XYZ file of C-alpha atoms in Angstrom:
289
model
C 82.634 53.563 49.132
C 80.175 56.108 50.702
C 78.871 53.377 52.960
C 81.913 52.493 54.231
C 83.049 56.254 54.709
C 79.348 56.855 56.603
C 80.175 53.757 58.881
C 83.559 54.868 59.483
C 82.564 58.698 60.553
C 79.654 56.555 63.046
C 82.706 54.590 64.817
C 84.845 58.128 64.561
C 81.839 59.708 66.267
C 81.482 57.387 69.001
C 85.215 57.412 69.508
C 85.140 61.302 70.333
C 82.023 60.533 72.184
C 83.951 58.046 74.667
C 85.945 61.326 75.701
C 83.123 62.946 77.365
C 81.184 59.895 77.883
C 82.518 56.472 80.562
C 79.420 54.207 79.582
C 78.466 51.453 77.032
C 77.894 52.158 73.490
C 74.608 49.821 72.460
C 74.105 49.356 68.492
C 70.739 48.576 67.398
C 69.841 48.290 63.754
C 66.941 50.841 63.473
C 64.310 53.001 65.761
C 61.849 50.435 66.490
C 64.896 48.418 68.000
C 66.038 51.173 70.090
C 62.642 52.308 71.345
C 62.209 48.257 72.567
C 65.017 48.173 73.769
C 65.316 51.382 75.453
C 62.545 49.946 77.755
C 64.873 47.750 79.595
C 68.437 49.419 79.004
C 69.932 52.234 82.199
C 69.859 55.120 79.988
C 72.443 56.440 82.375
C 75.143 54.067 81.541
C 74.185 53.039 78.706
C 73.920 54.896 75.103
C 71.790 53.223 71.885
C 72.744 54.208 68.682
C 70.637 53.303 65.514
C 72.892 51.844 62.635
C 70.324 51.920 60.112
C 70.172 48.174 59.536
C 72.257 44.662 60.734
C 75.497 44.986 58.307
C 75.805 48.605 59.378
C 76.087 47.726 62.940
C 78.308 45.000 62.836
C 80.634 47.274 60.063
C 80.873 49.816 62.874
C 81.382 47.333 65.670
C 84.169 45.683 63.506
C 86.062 49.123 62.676
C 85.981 50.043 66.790
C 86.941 46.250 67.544
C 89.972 46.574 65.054
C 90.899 49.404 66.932
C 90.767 47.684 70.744
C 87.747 49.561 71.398
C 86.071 49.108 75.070
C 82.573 48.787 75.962
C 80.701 48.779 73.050
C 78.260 45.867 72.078
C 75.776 45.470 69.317
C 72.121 43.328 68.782
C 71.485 42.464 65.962
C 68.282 39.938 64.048
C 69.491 36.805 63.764
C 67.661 36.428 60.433
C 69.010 32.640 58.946
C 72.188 33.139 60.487
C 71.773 30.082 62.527
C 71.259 27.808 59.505
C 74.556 29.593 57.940
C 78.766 30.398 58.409
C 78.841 33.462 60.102
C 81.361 35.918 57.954
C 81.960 37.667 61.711
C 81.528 36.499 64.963
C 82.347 37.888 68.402
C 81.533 38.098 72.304
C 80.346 41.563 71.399
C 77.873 40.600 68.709
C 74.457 39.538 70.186
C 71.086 38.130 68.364
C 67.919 38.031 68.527
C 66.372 34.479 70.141
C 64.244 33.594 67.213
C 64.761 35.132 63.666
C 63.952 38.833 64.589
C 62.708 40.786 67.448
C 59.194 41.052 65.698
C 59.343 36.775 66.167
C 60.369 37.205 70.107
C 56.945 39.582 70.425
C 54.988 36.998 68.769
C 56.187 34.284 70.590
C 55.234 35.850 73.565
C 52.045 36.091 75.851
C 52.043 39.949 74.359
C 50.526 38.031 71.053
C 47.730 36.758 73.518
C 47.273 40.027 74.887
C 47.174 41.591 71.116
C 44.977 39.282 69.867
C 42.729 39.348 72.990
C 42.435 43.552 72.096
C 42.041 43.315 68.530
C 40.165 40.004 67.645
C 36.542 38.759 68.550
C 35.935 36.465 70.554
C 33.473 34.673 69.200
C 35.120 34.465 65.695
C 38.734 33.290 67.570
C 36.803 30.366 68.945
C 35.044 29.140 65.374
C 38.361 29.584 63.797
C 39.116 26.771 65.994
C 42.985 26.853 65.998
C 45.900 28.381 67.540
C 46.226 31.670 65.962
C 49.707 31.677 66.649
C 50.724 28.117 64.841
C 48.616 29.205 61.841
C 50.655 32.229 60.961
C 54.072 30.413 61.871
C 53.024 27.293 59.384
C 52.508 29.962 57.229
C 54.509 32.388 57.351
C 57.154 29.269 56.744
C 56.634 29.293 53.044
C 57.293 32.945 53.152
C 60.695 32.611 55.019
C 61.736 29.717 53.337
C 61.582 31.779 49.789
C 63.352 34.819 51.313
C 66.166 32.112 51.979
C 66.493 30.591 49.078
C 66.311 33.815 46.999
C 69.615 34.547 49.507
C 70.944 31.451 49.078
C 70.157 31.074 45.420
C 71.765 34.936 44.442
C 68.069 35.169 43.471
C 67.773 39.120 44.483
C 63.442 38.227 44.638
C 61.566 41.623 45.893
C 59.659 40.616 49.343
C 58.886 44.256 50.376
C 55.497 45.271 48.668
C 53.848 42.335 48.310
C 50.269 41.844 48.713
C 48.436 39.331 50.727
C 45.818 39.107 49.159
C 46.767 37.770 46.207
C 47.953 34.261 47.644
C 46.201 33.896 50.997
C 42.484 32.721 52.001
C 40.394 35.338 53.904
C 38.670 32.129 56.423
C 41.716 29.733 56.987
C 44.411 31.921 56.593
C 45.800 29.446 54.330
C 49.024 30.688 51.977
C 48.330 29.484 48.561
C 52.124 28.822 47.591
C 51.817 29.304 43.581
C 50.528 32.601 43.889
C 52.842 33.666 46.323
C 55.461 32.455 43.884
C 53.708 34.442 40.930
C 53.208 37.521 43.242
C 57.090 37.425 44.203
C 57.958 37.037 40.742
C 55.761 39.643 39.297
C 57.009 42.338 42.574
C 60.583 41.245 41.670
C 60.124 41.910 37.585
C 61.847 37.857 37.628
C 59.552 36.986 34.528
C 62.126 34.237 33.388
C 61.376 32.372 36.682
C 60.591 29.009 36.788
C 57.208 28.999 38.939
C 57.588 25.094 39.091
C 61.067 24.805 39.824
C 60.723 27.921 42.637
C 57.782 25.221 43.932
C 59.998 21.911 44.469
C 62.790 23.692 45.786
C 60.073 25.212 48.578
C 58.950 21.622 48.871
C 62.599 20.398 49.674
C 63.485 23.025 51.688
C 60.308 22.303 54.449
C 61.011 18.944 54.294
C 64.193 19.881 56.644
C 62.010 20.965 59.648
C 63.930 23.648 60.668
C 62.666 25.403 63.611
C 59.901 27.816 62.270
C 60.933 30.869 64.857
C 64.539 30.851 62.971
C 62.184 30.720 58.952
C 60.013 33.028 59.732
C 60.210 36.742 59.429
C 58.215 38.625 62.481
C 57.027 41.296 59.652
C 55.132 38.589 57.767
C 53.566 37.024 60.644
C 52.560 40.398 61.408
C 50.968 40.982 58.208
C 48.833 37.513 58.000
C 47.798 38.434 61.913
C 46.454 42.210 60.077
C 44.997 40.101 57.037
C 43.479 37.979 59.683
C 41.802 40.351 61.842
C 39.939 42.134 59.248
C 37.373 39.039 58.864
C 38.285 35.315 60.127
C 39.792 36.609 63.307
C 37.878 39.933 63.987
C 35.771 42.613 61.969
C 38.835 45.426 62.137
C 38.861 47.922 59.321
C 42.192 47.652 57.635
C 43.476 50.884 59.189
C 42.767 50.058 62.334
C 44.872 46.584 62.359
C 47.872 47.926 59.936
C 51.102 46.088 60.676
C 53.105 49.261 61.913
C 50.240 49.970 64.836
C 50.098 45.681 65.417
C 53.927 46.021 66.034
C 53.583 49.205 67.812
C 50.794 46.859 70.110
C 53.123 44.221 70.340
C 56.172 46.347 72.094
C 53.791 48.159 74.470
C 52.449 44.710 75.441
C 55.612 43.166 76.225
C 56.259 42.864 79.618
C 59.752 43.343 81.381
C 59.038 39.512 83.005
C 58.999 38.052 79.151
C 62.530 39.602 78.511
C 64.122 38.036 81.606
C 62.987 34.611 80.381
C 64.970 35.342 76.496
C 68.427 33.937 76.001
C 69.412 37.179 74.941
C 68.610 38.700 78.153
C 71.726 36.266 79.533
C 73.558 36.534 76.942
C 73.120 40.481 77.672
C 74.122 39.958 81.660
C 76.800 37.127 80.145
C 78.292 40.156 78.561
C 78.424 42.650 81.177
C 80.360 40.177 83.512
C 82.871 39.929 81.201
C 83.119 43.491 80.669
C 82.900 45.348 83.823
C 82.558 48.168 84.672
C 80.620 48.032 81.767
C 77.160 47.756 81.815
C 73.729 47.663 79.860
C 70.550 46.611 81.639
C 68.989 48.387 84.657
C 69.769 46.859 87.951
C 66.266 46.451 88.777
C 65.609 44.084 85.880
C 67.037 41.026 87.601
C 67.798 37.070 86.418
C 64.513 35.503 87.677
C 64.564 31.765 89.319
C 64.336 29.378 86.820
């Protein structure tokens, strides 16, 4: 109940705000959202407003839809909500292109430019592979399990867990039955069946789904740290810790990448059909495709 009375004083705040205030409302789900975002947003006609995670946002959109309210528009990951019924849809709920915003940096040329800063050269070209397809084939089996512990009514812990327990220092390579065991043992799950958590990873993969929708950016992000501490570069751990690679990742994303994201249309989609509403600077145009 104290959730739903905290959401409910964030739409009653933005309703006073509208008083004082003509411009769009922009929901984002926490502060490394709205500093991204912020980048390519007027800040004079429109206002973000951190929700503190994705079901917050759309809770607060919902209570100021209910109630016919204008200009107001929320972004939210699109996590595995592709793959799934949406409980809520509407024109003023956008997502991310891939599974989360950390996925749209990595799939990117800011990744190049990241890697470029932070790895060696030398060791890049004996690794002899894309850098970028090794942590999405891998980072798969990590995505996969976060589904089907949602899927499943599993509750398995994901936050926490170490690297390197399950992965190899040279290749990269995710050693699945460890993972397992290192999910289980984070998550306290000691009556899990190790074997049975394997097949059902098995079947799952089989389904090629598209990797950017699996994956989760912050896991990618942490085999890219793993990986640039020894096969990839000779970073101390500090120096390559996933907050500061994510941190690289924003300030290396260019303006030019955003245009090119469905979201960016989706974003001008949106402010056509709401005028005079609007969300995006002027100078941040629809390039020629």
């Amino acid at each position: 109940m104290r959730d739903f009375l905290t959401v409910d004083r964030v739409a009653n705040q933005i309703r006073l705000r509208r008083s004082t205030y003509t411009g769009t409302f922009l929901l984002v789900e926490g502060s490394s959202d709205k500093t991204f975002y912020k980048r390519f947003v007027d800040q004079l006609v429109c206002e973000l407003i951190e929700t503190s995670g994705k079901q917050r946002a759309i809770e607060i959109l919902k209570i100021l839809e209910q109630s016919n309210f204008q200009g107001i528009l929320a972004i939210v990951d699109a996590d595995f909500d592709r793959f799934e019924t949406l409980l809520y849809t509407s024109y003023n709920l956008l997502r991310t292109d891939s599974h989360d915003l950390e996925t749209m940096l990595i799939n990117s040329p800011a990744f190049n430019k990241v890697l470029a800063e932070f790895g060696s050269e030398e060791k890049i070209a004996q690794f002899n592979r894309d850098v970028r397809l090794v942590l999405v084939e891998n980072g798969m089996s990590i995505g996969y399990l976060l589904w089907i512990s949602k899927c499943d009514g599993l509750n398995l812990t994901f936050d926490g867990i170490t690297f390197s327990k399950f992965i190899d220092e040279q290749t990269l390579q995710i050693n699945e039955l460890k993972l397992i065991q290192e999910i289980k043992n984070k998550s306290q799950a000691f009556s899990l069946n190790e074997k049975n958590l394997q097949e059902r990873l098995k079947s799952q993969k089989s389904n090629n789904h598209d990797p950017w929708q699996i994956c989760c950016g912050h896991d990618l992000v942490e085999i890219l740290s793993f990986g640039l501490r020894k096969a990839l570069g000779s970073n101390k751990a500090a120096d390559v810790e996933p907050n500061n690679l994510e941190r690289s990742l924003r300030l290396a994303y260019e303006e030019i990448y955003f245009r090119q994201t469905q979201l960016y249309l989706d974003i001008r989609t949106w402010e056509s059909n709401n005028q005079p509403f609007r969300v995006l600077r002027n100078d941040i145009i629809i390039p020629n495709l």
